[in-house]
Tab-separated table of C-alpha atoms in Angstrom:
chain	number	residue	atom	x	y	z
Z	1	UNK	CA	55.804	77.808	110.793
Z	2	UNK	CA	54.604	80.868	112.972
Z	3	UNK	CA	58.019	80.604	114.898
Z	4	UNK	CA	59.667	80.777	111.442
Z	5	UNK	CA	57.745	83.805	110.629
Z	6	UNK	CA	58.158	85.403	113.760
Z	7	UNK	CA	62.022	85.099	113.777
Z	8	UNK	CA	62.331	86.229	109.953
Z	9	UNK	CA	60.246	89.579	111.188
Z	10	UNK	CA	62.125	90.254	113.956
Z	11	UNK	CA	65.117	90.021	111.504
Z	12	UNK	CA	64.144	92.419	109.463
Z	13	UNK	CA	62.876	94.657	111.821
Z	14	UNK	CA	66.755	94.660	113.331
Z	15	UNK	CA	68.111	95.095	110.184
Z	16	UNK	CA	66.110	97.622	108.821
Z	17	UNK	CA	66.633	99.485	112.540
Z	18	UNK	CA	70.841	98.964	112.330
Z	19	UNK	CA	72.943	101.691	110.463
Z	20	UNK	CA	74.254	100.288	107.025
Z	21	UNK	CA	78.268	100.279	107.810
Z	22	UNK	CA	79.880	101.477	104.784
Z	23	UNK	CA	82.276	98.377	103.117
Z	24	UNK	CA	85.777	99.701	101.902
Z	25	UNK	CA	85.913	99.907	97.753
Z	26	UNK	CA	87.760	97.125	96.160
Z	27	UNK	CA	91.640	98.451	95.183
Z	28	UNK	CA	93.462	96.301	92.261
Z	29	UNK	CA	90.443	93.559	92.447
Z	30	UNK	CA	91.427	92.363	95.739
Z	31	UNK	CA	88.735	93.579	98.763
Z	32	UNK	CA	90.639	95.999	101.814
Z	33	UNK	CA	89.872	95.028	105.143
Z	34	UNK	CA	89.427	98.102	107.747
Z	35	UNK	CA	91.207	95.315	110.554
Z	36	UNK	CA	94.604	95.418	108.541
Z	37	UNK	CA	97.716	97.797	107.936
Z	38	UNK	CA	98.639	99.337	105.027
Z	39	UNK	CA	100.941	96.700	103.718
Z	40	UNK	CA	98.562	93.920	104.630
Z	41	UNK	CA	96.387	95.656	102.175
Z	42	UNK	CA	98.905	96.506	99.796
Z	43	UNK	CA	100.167	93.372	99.447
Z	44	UNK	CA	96.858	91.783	97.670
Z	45	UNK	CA	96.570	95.230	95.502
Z	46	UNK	CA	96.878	93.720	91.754
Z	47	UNK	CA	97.450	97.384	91.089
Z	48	UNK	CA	100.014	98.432	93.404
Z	49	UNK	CA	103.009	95.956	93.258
Z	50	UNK	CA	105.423	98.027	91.608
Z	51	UNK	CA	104.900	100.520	95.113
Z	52	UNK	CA	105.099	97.115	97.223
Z	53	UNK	CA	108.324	96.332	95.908
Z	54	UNK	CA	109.335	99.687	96.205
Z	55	UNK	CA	108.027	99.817	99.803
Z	56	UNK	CA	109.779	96.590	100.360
Z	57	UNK	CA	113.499	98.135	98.682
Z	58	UNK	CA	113.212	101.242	100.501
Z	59	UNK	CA	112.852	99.440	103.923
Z	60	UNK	CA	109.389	100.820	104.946
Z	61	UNK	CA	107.509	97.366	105.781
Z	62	UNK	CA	108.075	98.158	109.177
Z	63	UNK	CA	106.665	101.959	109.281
Z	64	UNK	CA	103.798	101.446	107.528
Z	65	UNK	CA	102.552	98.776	109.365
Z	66	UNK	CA	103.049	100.248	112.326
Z	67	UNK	CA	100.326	102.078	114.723
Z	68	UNK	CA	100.374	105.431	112.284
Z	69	UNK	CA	97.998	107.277	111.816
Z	70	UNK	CA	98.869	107.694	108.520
Z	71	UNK	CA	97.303	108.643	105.188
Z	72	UNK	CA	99.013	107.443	101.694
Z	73	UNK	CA	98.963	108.860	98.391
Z	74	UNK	CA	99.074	105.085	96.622
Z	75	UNK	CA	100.134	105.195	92.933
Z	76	UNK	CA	99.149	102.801	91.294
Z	77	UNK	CA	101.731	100.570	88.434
Z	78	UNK	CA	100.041	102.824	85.857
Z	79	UNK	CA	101.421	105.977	87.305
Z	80	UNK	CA	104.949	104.306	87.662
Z	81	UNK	CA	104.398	103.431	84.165
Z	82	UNK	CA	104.373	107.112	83.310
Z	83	UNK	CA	107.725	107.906	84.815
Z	84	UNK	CA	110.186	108.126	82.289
Z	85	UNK	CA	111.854	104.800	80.808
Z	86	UNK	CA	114.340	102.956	83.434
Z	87	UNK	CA	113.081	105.711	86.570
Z	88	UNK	CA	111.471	103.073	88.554
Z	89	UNK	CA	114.754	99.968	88.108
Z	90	UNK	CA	116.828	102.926	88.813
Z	91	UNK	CA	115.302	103.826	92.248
Z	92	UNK	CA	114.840	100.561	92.863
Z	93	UNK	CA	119.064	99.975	93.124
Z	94	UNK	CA	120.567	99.463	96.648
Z	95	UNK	CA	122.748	102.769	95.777
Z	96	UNK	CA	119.564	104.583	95.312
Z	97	UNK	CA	117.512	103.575	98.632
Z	98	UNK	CA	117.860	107.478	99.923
Z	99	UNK	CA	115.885	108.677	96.810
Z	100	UNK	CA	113.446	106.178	96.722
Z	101	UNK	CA	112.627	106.840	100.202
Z	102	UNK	CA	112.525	110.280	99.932
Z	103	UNK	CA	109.669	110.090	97.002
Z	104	UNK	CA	107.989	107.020	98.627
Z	105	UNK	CA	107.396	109.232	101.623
Z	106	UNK	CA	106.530	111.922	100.418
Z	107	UNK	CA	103.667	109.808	99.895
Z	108	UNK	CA	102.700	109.660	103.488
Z	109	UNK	CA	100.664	112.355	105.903
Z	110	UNK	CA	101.063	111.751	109.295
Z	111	UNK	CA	97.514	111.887	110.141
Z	112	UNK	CA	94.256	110.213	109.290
Z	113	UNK	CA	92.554	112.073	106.623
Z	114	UNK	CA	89.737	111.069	104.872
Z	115	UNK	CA	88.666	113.314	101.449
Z	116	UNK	CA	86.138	114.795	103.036
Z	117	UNK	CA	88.258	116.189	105.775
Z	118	UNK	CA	90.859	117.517	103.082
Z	119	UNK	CA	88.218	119.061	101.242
Z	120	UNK	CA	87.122	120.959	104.162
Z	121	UNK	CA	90.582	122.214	104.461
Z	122	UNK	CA	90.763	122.793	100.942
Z	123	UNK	CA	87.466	124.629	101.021
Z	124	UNK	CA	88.442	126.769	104.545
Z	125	UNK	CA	91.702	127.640	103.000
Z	126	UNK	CA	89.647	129.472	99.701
Z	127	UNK	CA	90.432	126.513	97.285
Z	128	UNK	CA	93.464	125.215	97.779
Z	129	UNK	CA	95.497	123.409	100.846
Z	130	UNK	CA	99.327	122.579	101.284
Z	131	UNK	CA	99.726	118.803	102.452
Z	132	UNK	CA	103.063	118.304	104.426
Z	133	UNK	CA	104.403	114.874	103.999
Z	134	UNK	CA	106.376	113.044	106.569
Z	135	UNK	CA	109.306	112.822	103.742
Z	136	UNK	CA	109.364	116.909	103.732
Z	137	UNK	CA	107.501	117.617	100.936
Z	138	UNK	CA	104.597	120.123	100.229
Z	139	UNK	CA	101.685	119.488	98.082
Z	140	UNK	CA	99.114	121.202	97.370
Z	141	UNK	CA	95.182	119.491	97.369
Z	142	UNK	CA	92.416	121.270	95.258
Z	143	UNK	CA	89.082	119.909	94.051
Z	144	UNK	CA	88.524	119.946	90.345
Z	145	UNK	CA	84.713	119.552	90.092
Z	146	UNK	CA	84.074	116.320	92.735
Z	147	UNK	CA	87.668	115.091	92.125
Z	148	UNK	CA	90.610	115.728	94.781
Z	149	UNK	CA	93.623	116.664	93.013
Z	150	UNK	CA	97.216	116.555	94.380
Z	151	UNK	CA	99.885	118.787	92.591
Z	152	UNK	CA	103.615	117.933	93.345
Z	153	UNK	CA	106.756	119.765	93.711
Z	154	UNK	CA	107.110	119.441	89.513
Z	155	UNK	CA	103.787	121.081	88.753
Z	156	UNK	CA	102.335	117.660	88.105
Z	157	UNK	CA	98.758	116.605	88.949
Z	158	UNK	CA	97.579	113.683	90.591
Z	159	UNK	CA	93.704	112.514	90.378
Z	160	UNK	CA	92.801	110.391	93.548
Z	161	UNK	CA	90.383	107.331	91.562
Z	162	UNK	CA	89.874	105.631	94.907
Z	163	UNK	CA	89.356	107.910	98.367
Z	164	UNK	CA	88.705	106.614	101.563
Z	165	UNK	CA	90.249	102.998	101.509
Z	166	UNK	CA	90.270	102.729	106.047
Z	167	UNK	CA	93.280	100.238	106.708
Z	168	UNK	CA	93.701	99.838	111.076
Z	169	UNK	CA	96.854	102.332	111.243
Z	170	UNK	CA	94.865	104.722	108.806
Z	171	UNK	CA	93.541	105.949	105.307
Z	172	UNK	CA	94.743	105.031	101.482
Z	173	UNK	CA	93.871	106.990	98.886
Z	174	UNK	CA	94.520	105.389	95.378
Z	175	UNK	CA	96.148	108.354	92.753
Z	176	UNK	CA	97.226	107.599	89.210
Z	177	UNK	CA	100.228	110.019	88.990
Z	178	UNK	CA	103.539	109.403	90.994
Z	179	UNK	CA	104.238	112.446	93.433
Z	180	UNK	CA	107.818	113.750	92.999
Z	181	UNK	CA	109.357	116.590	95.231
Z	182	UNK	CA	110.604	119.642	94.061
Z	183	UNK	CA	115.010	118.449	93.549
């Protein structure tokens, strides 16, 4: 019993020494795993397979699971919901594939960003910071109380609901507004 005791106190001493590593939030019900891509995450999203399929019709499997870094804008099916009526089985035809990669990535930073880093840069640059997308595209990031907002090429604002989701070739964070560019 004394060996028992000993062991369960050295336990907690360790644990209560050890840094608390912080778990990635849940996206779509489904847990995200720091040790996979982007699209292994994706992939298990209940909330993101309208932009899997999309990802998967545009022919970006391969580039987003590759080394990256990258950070993505991730709608989820609620903000393709909000696209007008037919938008999303239009851009989702063969004859379309240019467009839908054009919006898809202007979805994607080259570069690891976590919010906290683009709220520095929003802060530094006096309240507002253009985000240049690896599809072209320039967005601007601002802070409306403790909530990063994205504003697209159509004046339209995007809320990011879930920052800081680390995949192993970068950063998702979840928005609830498509992104368009400015056409």
């Amino acid at each position: 019993m004394t060996k028992t005791r000993f062991v369960f106190a050295v336990t907690l001493s360790l644990a209560g020494a050890l840094p608390a590593l912080a778990e990635n939030p849940m996206v779509g019900g489904a847990p995200m795993y720091d040790t996979k891509t982007i699209v292994e995450n994706a992939v298990n999203s209940a909330d993101h397979t309208t932009l899997v399929v999309a990802v998967k019709a545009a022919g970006l499997v391969e580039t987003l699971s590759g080394p990256g870094p990258f950070t993505v804008f991730a709608p989820t099916d609620e903000a393709f919901a909000k696209l007008p009526a037919g938008t999303v089985e239009t851009l989702l035809k063969p004859e379309n594939k240019d467009q839908l990669v054009k919006i898809l990535t202007c979805h994607v930073v080259a570069a690891d960003a976590m919010a906290a880093d683009i709220g520095k840069m929003i802060k530094d640059d006096g309240g507002a910071h253009e985000i240049k997308t690896v599809g072209g595209c320039a967005f601007t990031a601002s802070m409306q109380g403790d909530k990063l907002m994205i504003e697209d090429g159509k004046g339209q604002m995007a809320t990011v609901t879930i920052a800081d989701v680390k995949q192993s070739n970068g950063v998702i964070h979840v928005i609830d507004t498509v992104l368009l560019p400015q056409m």
